[in-house]
Tab-separated table of N, CA, C and O in Angstrom:
chain	number	residue	atom	x	y	z
Y	1	UNK	N	8.966	13.613	10.581
Y	1	UNK	CA	7.330	13.205	10.793
Y	1	UNK	C	7.688	12.261	11.658
Y	1	UNK	O	8.685	10.840	10.637
Y	2	UNK	N	7.570	11.523	12.172
Y	2	UNK	CA	7.848	10.122	12.910
Y	2	UNK	C	6.794	9.264	12.506
Y	2	UNK	O	5.425	8.887	12.783
Y	3	UNK	N	7.316	8.332	11.630
Y	3	UNK	CA	5.516	7.536	11.083
Y	3	UNK	C	5.751	6.380	11.952
Y	3	UNK	O	4.335	6.173	11.691
Y	4	UNK	N	6.661	5.704	12.754
Y	4	UNK	CA	5.945	4.946	13.498
Y	4	UNK	C	5.119	5.610	14.494
Y	4	UNK	O	4.153	4.450	14.844
Y	5	UNK	N	5.276	6.723	15.050
Y	5	UNK	CA	4.660	7.727	15.903
Y	5	UNK	C	2.978	7.321	15.490
Y	5	UNK	O	1.736	7.291	15.899
Y	6	UNK	N	2.713	7.559	14.284
Y	6	UNK	CA	1.832	7.571	13.421
Y	6	UNK	C	0.889	6.665	13.308
Y	6	UNK	O	-0.168	6.670	13.606
Y	7	UNK	N	1.441	5.586	12.807
Y	7	UNK	CA	1.159	4.549	13.140
Y	7	UNK	C	0.698	3.863	13.951
Y	7	UNK	O	-0.446	3.048	14.216
Y	8	UNK	N	1.417	4.017	15.200
Y	8	UNK	CA	1.033	3.298	16.336
Y	8	UNK	C	-0.439	4.132	16.953
Y	8	UNK	O	-1.268	3.281	18.181
Y	9	UNK	N	-0.957	5.348	16.296
Y	9	UNK	CA	-1.612	6.106	17.146
Y	9	UNK	C	-3.202	5.824	16.092
Y	9	UNK	O	-4.061	6.183	16.304
Y	10	UNK	N	-2.737	4.731	15.137
Y	10	UNK	CA	-3.702	5.046	14.187
Y	10	UNK	C	-4.355	3.136	14.191
Y	10	UNK	O	-3.386	2.503	14.071
Y	11	UNK	N	-5.375	2.772	14.275
Y	11	UNK	CA	-5.905	1.822	14.153
Y	11	UNK	C	-6.344	1.711	12.930
Y	11	UNK	O	-7.319	1.855	12.224
Y	12	UNK	N	-5.772	0.826	11.922
Y	12	UNK	CA	-6.205	0.404	10.698
Y	12	UNK	C	-7.420	-0.458	10.923
Y	12	UNK	O	-8.364	0.125	9.696
Y	13	UNK	N	-7.912	-0.756	11.019
Y	13	UNK	CA	-9.742	-1.526	11.090
Y	13	UNK	C	-10.447	-0.030	11.767
Y	13	UNK	O	-11.011	0.082	10.835
Y	14	UNK	N	-10.603	0.769	12.246
Y	14	UNK	CA	-10.881	1.907	12.350
Y	14	UNK	C	-10.874	3.148	11.359
Y	14	UNK	O	-12.249	3.554	10.589
Y	15	UNK	N	-9.704	3.059	10.716
Y	15	UNK	CA	-9.086	4.273	9.544
Y	15	UNK	C	-10.321	3.243	8.658
Y	15	UNK	O	-11.066	4.069	7.161
Y	16	UNK	N	-10.213	1.876	7.799
Y	16	UNK	CA	-10.779	1.192	6.985
Y	16	UNK	C	-11.620	0.997	6.768
Y	16	UNK	O	-13.161	1.378	6.179
Y	17	UNK	N	-12.624	1.135	8.291
Y	17	UNK	CA	-14.177	1.184	8.449
Y	17	UNK	C	-14.825	2.276	7.857
Y	17	UNK	O	-15.692	2.706	7.481
Y	18	UNK	N	-13.952	3.297	8.447
Y	18	UNK	CA	-14.258	4.900	8.298
Y	18	UNK	C	-14.484	4.853	6.296
Y	18	UNK	O	-15.542	5.377	5.891
Y	19	UNK	N	-13.791	4.107	5.883
Y	19	UNK	CA	-13.743	4.144	4.303
Y	19	UNK	C	-15.118	3.235	3.976
Y	19	UNK	O	-15.662	3.677	2.705
Y	20	UNK	N	-14.726	1.823	4.108
Y	20	UNK	CA	-15.751	0.687	3.974
Y	20	UNK	C	-17.081	0.725	4.317
Y	20	UNK	O	-18.074	0.376	3.829
Y	21	UNK	N	-17.055	1.346	5.697
Y	21	UNK	CA	-18.552	0.973	6.025
Y	21	UNK	C	-18.253	-0.243	7.243
Y	21	UNK	O	-17.126	-0.941	7.746
Y	22	UNK	N	-19.357	-0.601	7.506
Y	22	UNK	CA	-19.185	-2.091	8.713
Y	22	UNK	C	-19.217	-3.036	7.834
Y	22	UNK	O	-19.319	-3.482	7.043
Y	23	UNK	N	-18.233	-3.857	8.076
Y	23	UNK	CA	-17.686	-5.251	7.859
Y	23	UNK	C	-18.592	-6.329	7.930
Y	23	UNK	O	-19.291	-6.421	8.781
Y	24	UNK	N	-18.540	-6.884	6.719
Y	24	UNK	CA	-20.035	-7.951	6.724
Y	24	UNK	C	-19.401	-8.754	7.139
Y	24	UNK	O	-20.320	-9.647	7.939
Y	25	UNK	N	-18.079	-9.303	7.385
Y	25	UNK	CA	-17.897	-10.588	8.538
Y	25	UNK	C	-16.810	-9.819	9.622
Y	25	UNK	O	-15.878	-8.973	9.121
Y	26	UNK	N	-17.356	-10.155	10.923
Y	26	UNK	CA	-16.280	-9.327	11.828
Y	26	UNK	C	-15.794	-10.226	12.766
Y	26	UNK	O	-16.633	-11.277	13.439
Y	27	UNK	N	-14.540	-10.657	13.499
Y	27	UNK	CA	-13.706	-11.459	14.947
Y	27	UNK	C	-13.125	-10.313	15.706
Y	27	UNK	O	-13.437	-8.871	15.423
Y	28	UNK	N	-13.087	-10.575	16.695
Y	28	UNK	CA	-12.270	-9.770	17.350
Y	28	UNK	C	-11.132	-9.431	17.372
Y	28	UNK	O	-10.749	-7.816	17.196
Y	29	UNK	N	-10.345	-9.942	16.322
Y	29	UNK	CA	-8.966	-9.280	15.879
Y	29	UNK	C	-9.191	-8.973	14.626
Y	29	UNK	O	-8.676	-8.182	13.844
Y	30	UNK	N	-10.483	-9.877	13.453
Y	30	UNK	CA	-10.056	-9.358	12.314
Y	30	UNK	C	-11.863	-8.881	11.444
Y	30	UNK	O	-12.840	-9.496	11.841
Y	31	UNK	N	-11.705	-7.674	10.673
Y	31	UNK	CA	-12.948	-7.503	10.287
Y	31	UNK	C	-12.616	-8.191	8.644
Y	31	UNK	O	-11.436	-7.948	7.962
Y	32	UNK	N	-13.710	-8.495	7.509
Y	32	UNK	CA	-13.376	-9.138	6.555
Y	32	UNK	C	-14.495	-8.144	5.534
Y	32	UNK	O	-15.439	-7.938	5.818
Y	33	UNK	N	-13.934	-8.097	4.582
Y	33	UNK	CA	-14.568	-7.418	3.597
Y	33	UNK	C	-14.368	-7.603	2.126
Y	33	UNK	O	-13.022	-9.056	2.028
Y	34	UNK	N	-14.995	-7.437	0.834
Y	34	UNK	CA	-14.837	-7.958	-0.609
Y	34	UNK	C	-13.903	-6.918	-0.492
Y	34	UNK	O	-13.913	-5.887	-0.563
Y	35	UNK	N	-12.762	-7.354	-1.094
Y	35	UNK	CA	-11.673	-6.356	-1.325
Y	35	UNK	C	-11.924	-5.355	-2.543
Y	35	UNK	O	-12.338	-5.315	-3.364
Y	36	UNK	N	-11.862	-4.262	-1.934
Y	36	UNK	CA	-12.025	-2.553	-3.040
Y	36	UNK	C	-11.084	-2.430	-3.742
Y	36	UNK	O	-11.443	-1.796	-4.533
Y	37	UNK	N	-9.893	-3.520	-3.615
Y	37	UNK	CA	-9.182	-2.810	-4.451
Y	37	UNK	C	-8.923	-3.519	-6.092
Y	37	UNK	O	-8.113	-3.212	-6.932
Y	38	UNK	N	-9.200	-4.623	-6.037
Y	38	UNK	CA	-10.005	-5.498	-7.233
Y	38	UNK	C	-11.668	-5.730	-7.716
Y	38	UNK	O	-11.776	-6.462	-8.074
Y	39	UNK	N	-12.178	-5.152	-6.746
Y	39	UNK	CA	-13.728	-4.972	-6.802
Y	39	UNK	C	-14.552	-6.417	-6.937
Y	39	UNK	O	-14.832	-6.528	-7.803
Y	40	UNK	N	-13.878	-7.231	-5.505
Y	40	UNK	CA	-14.304	-8.359	-5.756
Y	40	UNK	C	-15.665	-8.797	-5.546
Y	40	UNK	O	-16.277	-8.083	-5.057
Y	41	UNK	N	-15.963	-9.620	-6.703
Y	41	UNK	CA	-17.534	-10.062	-6.465
Y	41	UNK	C	-18.107	-10.882	-5.525
Y	41	UNK	O	-18.767	-10.924	-4.832
Y	42	UNK	N	-17.359	-12.059	-5.523
Y	42	UNK	CA	-17.151	-13.214	-4.269
Y	42	UNK	C	-16.670	-13.793	-3.461
Y	42	UNK	O	-15.596	-12.815	-3.573
Y	43	UNK	N	-16.924	-13.833	-2.226
Y	43	UNK	CA	-16.238	-13.961	-1.256
Y	43	UNK	C	-15.583	-13.014	-0.741
Y	43	UNK	O	-16.393	-11.482	-0.856
Y	44	UNK	N	-14.931	-13.336	0.789
Y	44	UNK	CA	-14.283	-11.869	1.244
Y	44	UNK	C	-13.128	-12.095	1.846
Y	44	UNK	O	-12.554	-12.976	2.664
Y	45	UNK	N	-12.352	-11.872	0.985
Y	45	UNK	CA	-10.520	-11.935	0.965
Y	45	UNK	C	-9.956	-10.835	1.787
Y	45	UNK	O	-8.805	-10.841	1.795
Y	46	UNK	N	-10.421	-9.897	1.761
Y	46	UNK	CA	-9.492	-8.426	2.336
Y	46	UNK	C	-9.646	-8.479	3.516
Y	46	UNK	O	-11.249	-8.331	4.399
Y	47	UNK	N	-8.807	-8.647	4.747
Y	47	UNK	CA	-8.726	-8.972	6.213
Y	47	UNK	C	-8.292	-7.656	6.626
Y	47	UNK	O	-7.067	-7.622	6.082
Y	48	UNK	N	-8.605	-7.307	7.643
Y	48	UNK	CA	-8.081	-5.646	8.302
Y	48	UNK	C	-7.796	-6.143	9.872
Y	48	UNK	O	-8.858	-6.523	10.558
Y	49	UNK	N	-6.831	-6.029	10.201
Y	49	UNK	CA	-6.601	-5.878	11.627
Y	49	UNK	C	-6.138	-4.650	12.026
Y	49	UNK	O	-6.248	-3.798	11.847
Y	50	UNK	N	-5.836	-4.552	13.335
Y	50	UNK	CA	-5.933	-3.250	14.085
Y	50	UNK	C	-4.224	-3.047	13.797
Y	50	UNK	O	-4.323	-1.300	13.431
Y	51	UNK	N	-3.736	-3.950	12.891
Y	51	UNK	CA	-2.016	-3.351	12.624
Y	51	UNK	C	-2.142	-2.572	10.949
Y	51	UNK	O	-1.148	-2.430	10.518
Y	52	UNK	N	-2.960	-3.661	10.422
Y	52	UNK	CA	-2.799	-3.470	9.157
Y	52	UNK	C	-3.667	-4.701	8.006
Y	52	UNK	O	-4.824	-4.703	8.802
Y	53	UNK	N	-3.583	-4.312	6.886
Y	53	UNK	CA	-4.410	-5.267	5.939
Y	53	UNK	C	-3.804	-5.913	5.053
Y	53	UNK	O	-2.625	-5.917	4.505
Y	54	UNK	N	-4.640	-7.003	4.371
Y	54	UNK	CA	-4.345	-7.877	3.637
Y	54	UNK	C	-5.417	-8.522	2.642
Y	54	UNK	O	-6.335	-8.750	3.153
Y	55	UNK	N	-4.954	-8.639	1.553
Y	55	UNK	CA	-5.761	-8.813	0.481
Y	55	UNK	C	-5.334	-10.777	0.082
Y	55	UNK	O	-4.319	-10.311	-0.440
Y	56	UNK	N	-5.809	-11.872	0.705
Y	56	UNK	CA	-5.935	-12.949	0.085
Y	56	UNK	C	-6.245	-13.554	-1.239
Y	56	UNK	O	-5.840	-14.417	-1.585
Y	57	UNK	N	-7.046	-12.527	-1.911
Y	57	UNK	CA	-7.346	-12.334	-2.723
Y	57	UNK	C	-6.371	-12.460	-4.373
Y	57	UNK	O	-5.040	-12.352	-4.251
Y	58	UNK	N	-7.054	-11.356	-5.627
Y	58	UNK	CA	-6.430	-11.450	-6.489
Y	58	UNK	C	-5.134	-10.249	-5.914
Y	58	UNK	O	-4.430	-10.523	-7.251
Y	59	UNK	N	-5.525	-9.330	-5.636
Y	59	UNK	CA	-4.557	-8.333	-5.407
Y	59	UNK	C	-3.362	-9.142	-4.456
Y	59	UNK	O	-2.025	-8.711	-4.874
Y	60	UNK	N	-3.075	-9.949	-3.639
Y	60	UNK	CA	-2.490	-10.802	-2.959
Y	60	UNK	C	-1.211	-9.637	-2.613
Y	60	UNK	O	-0.306	-9.524	-2.691
Y	61	UNK	N	-1.816	-8.702	-1.436
Y	61	UNK	CA	-0.731	-7.376	-1.403
Y	61	UNK	C	-1.699	-6.656	-0.024
Y	61	UNK	O	-2.945	-7.026	0.395
Y	62	UNK	N	-0.977	-6.236	0.718
Y	62	UNK	CA	-1.119	-5.471	1.887
Y	62	UNK	C	-0.455	-4.500	2.647
Y	62	UNK	O	0.608	-4.132	1.906
Y	63	UNK	N	-0.514	-4.267	3.925
Y	63	UNK	CA	0.296	-2.891	4.379
Y	63	UNK	C	-0.544	-2.352	5.547
Y	63	UNK	O	-1.180	-2.882	6.192
Y	64	UNK	N	0.385	-1.653	5.979
Y	64	UNK	CA	-0.358	-0.350	7.272
Y	64	UNK	C	-1.118	0.582	6.882
Y	64	UNK	O	-1.647	0.645	5.733
Y	65	UNK	N	-1.357	1.502	7.358
Y	65	UNK	CA	-2.348	2.359	7.278
Y	65	UNK	C	-1.861	3.536	6.174
Y	65	UNK	O	-2.708	3.695	5.506
Y	66	UNK	N	-0.780	3.752	6.592
Y	66	UNK	CA	-0.254	4.175	5.503
Y	66	UNK	C	-0.277	3.760	4.035
Y	66	UNK	O	-1.173	4.550	3.188
Y	67	UNK	N	-0.171	2.680	4.003
Y	67	UNK	CA	-0.182	1.806	2.366
Y	67	UNK	C	-1.379	2.173	2.433
Y	67	UNK	O	-1.842	1.698	0.966
Y	68	UNK	N	-2.482	1.740	3.257
Y	68	UNK	CA	-3.980	2.116	2.278
Y	68	UNK	C	-4.265	3.087	1.964
Y	68	UNK	O	-4.969	3.437	0.910
Y	69	UNK	N	-3.459	4.348	2.827
Y	69	UNK	CA	-4.112	5.752	2.057
Y	69	UNK	C	-3.299	5.613	0.564
Y	69	UNK	O	-4.059	6.469	-0.436
Y	70	UNK	N	-2.178	4.820	0.606
Y	70	UNK	CA	-2.054	5.263	-0.817
Y	70	UNK	C	-2.469	4.653	-1.840
Y	70	UNK	O	-2.938	5.249	-3.124
Y	71	UNK	N	-2.695	3.056	-1.569
Y	71	UNK	CA	-3.730	2.237	-2.554
Y	71	UNK	C	-4.786	2.728	-2.624
Y	71	UNK	O	-5.429	2.833	-4.037
Y	72	UNK	N	-6.041	2.741	-1.533
Y	72	UNK	CA	-7.431	3.016	-1.760
Y	72	UNK	C	-7.134	4.472	-2.128
Y	72	UNK	O	-8.527	4.868	-3.125
Y	73	UNK	N	-6.605	5.516	-1.441
Y	73	UNK	CA	-7.099	6.938	-2.027
Y	73	UNK	C	-6.243	7.188	-3.120
Y	73	UNK	O	-6.050	8.711	-3.592
Y	74	UNK	N	-5.402	6.748	-3.374
Y	74	UNK	CA	-4.184	7.072	-4.857
Y	74	UNK	C	-3.470	8.182	-4.390
Y	74	UNK	O	-2.768	8.978	-5.141
Y	75	UNK	N	-3.228	8.129	-2.988
Y	75	UNK	CA	-2.107	9.429	-2.884
Y	75	UNK	C	-0.381	8.586	-2.824
Y	75	UNK	O	-0.020	7.434	-2.522
Y	76	UNK	N	-0.042	9.669	-2.974
Y	76	UNK	CA	1.850	9.136	-3.346
Y	76	UNK	C	2.139	9.021	-1.337
Y	76	UNK	O	1.104	9.731	-0.715
Y	77	UNK	N	3.267	8.988	-1.364
Y	77	UNK	CA	3.884	8.459	0.074
Y	77	UNK	C	3.882	9.437	0.766
Y	77	UNK	O	3.201	9.827	1.799
Y	78	UNK	N	4.349	10.624	0.075
Y	78	UNK	CA	4.595	12.234	0.376
Y	78	UNK	C	2.735	12.952	0.806
Y	78	UNK	O	3.019	13.958	1.840
Y	79	UNK	N	1.881	12.263	0.132
Y	79	UNK	CA	0.646	13.373	0.722
Y	79	UNK	C	0.001	11.796	1.908
Y	79	UNK	O	-0.709	12.613	2.281
Y	80	UNK	N	0.367	10.746	1.907
Y	80	UNK	CA	-0.604	9.815	2.677
Y	80	UNK	C	0.049	10.449	4.084
Y	80	UNK	O	-0.645	10.056	5.146
Y	81	UNK	N	1.213	10.481	4.272
Y	81	UNK	CA	1.923	10.704	5.609
Y	81	UNK	C	1.393	11.876	6.467
Y	81	UNK	O	1.060	11.178	7.475
Y	82	UNK	N	1.250	12.903	5.563
Y	82	UNK	CA	0.361	13.965	6.557
Y	82	UNK	C	-1.012	14.104	6.500
Y	82	UNK	O	-1.077	14.110	7.368
Y	83	UNK	N	-1.407	12.993	5.567
Y	83	UNK	CA	-2.684	12.962	5.862
Y	83	UNK	C	-2.940	11.900	7.346
Y	83	UNK	O	-3.648	12.015	7.821
Y	84	UNK	N	-2.357	10.922	7.336
Y	84	UNK	CA	-2.122	10.079	8.587
Y	84	UNK	C	-1.635	10.719	9.202
Y	84	UNK	O	-2.492	10.382	10.384
Y	85	UNK	N	-1.034	11.500	9.419
Y	85	UNK	CA	-0.643	12.527	10.732
Y	85	UNK	C	-1.606	13.137	11.179
Y	85	UNK	O	-2.032	13.131	12.607
Y	86	UNK	N	-2.283	13.743	10.532
Y	86	UNK	CA	-3.512	14.626	10.461
Y	86	UNK	C	-4.646	13.690	11.460
Y	86	UNK	O	-5.435	14.117	12.775
Y	87	UNK	N	-5.321	12.638	11.050
Y	87	UNK	CA	-6.090	12.046	11.253
Y	87	UNK	C	-5.310	11.206	12.831
Y	87	UNK	O	-6.708	11.228	13.902
Y	88	UNK	N	-4.200	10.888	12.915
Y	88	UNK	CA	-3.777	10.661	14.173
Y	88	UNK	C	-3.279	11.737	15.305
Y	88	UNK	O	-3.368	11.508	16.636
Y	89	UNK	N	-3.985	13.253	14.272
Y	89	UNK	CA	-3.742	14.132	15.608
Y	89	UNK	C	-2.111	14.016	15.709
Y	89	UNK	O	-2.262	14.694	17.106
Y	90	UNK	N	-1.142	14.112	15.330
Y	90	UNK	CA	0.393	14.065	15.067
Y	90	UNK	C	0.612	15.434	14.692
Y	90	UNK	O	0.500	15.410	13.600
Y	91	UNK	N	1.480	15.901	14.926
Y	91	UNK	CA	2.157	17.206	14.248
Y	91	UNK	C	3.133	16.680	13.068
Y	91	UNK	O	3.438	15.726	13.119
Y	92	UNK	N	2.301	17.477	11.900
Y	92	UNK	CA	2.862	16.711	10.704
Y	92	UNK	C	4.294	17.794	10.367
Y	92	UNK	O	4.762	18.104	9.379
Y	93	UNK	N	5.377	18.046	11.267
Y	93	UNK	CA	6.472	18.918	11.248
Y	93	UNK	C	7.107	17.798	10.713
Y	93	UNK	O	7.811	16.897	11.246
């Protein structure tokens, strides 16, 4: 399974918006949310771009769409990769 092909066919902003809903703050390049990984109460430290995401708050972590599935959905890499492939419409061979 070609990981780069899968990632290139998925827009991280679209994937995360499907999980979290409309972002409270949005610009042309970045969607901003309260971080769902550390249950942020104040501010919007979770930034999402087309290629990835990053928490600039307590988590101080980030990644690509596959890492999103791992962290947010509690999947292992072996589970996240075919899931992302399915969403991207890529063969999971």
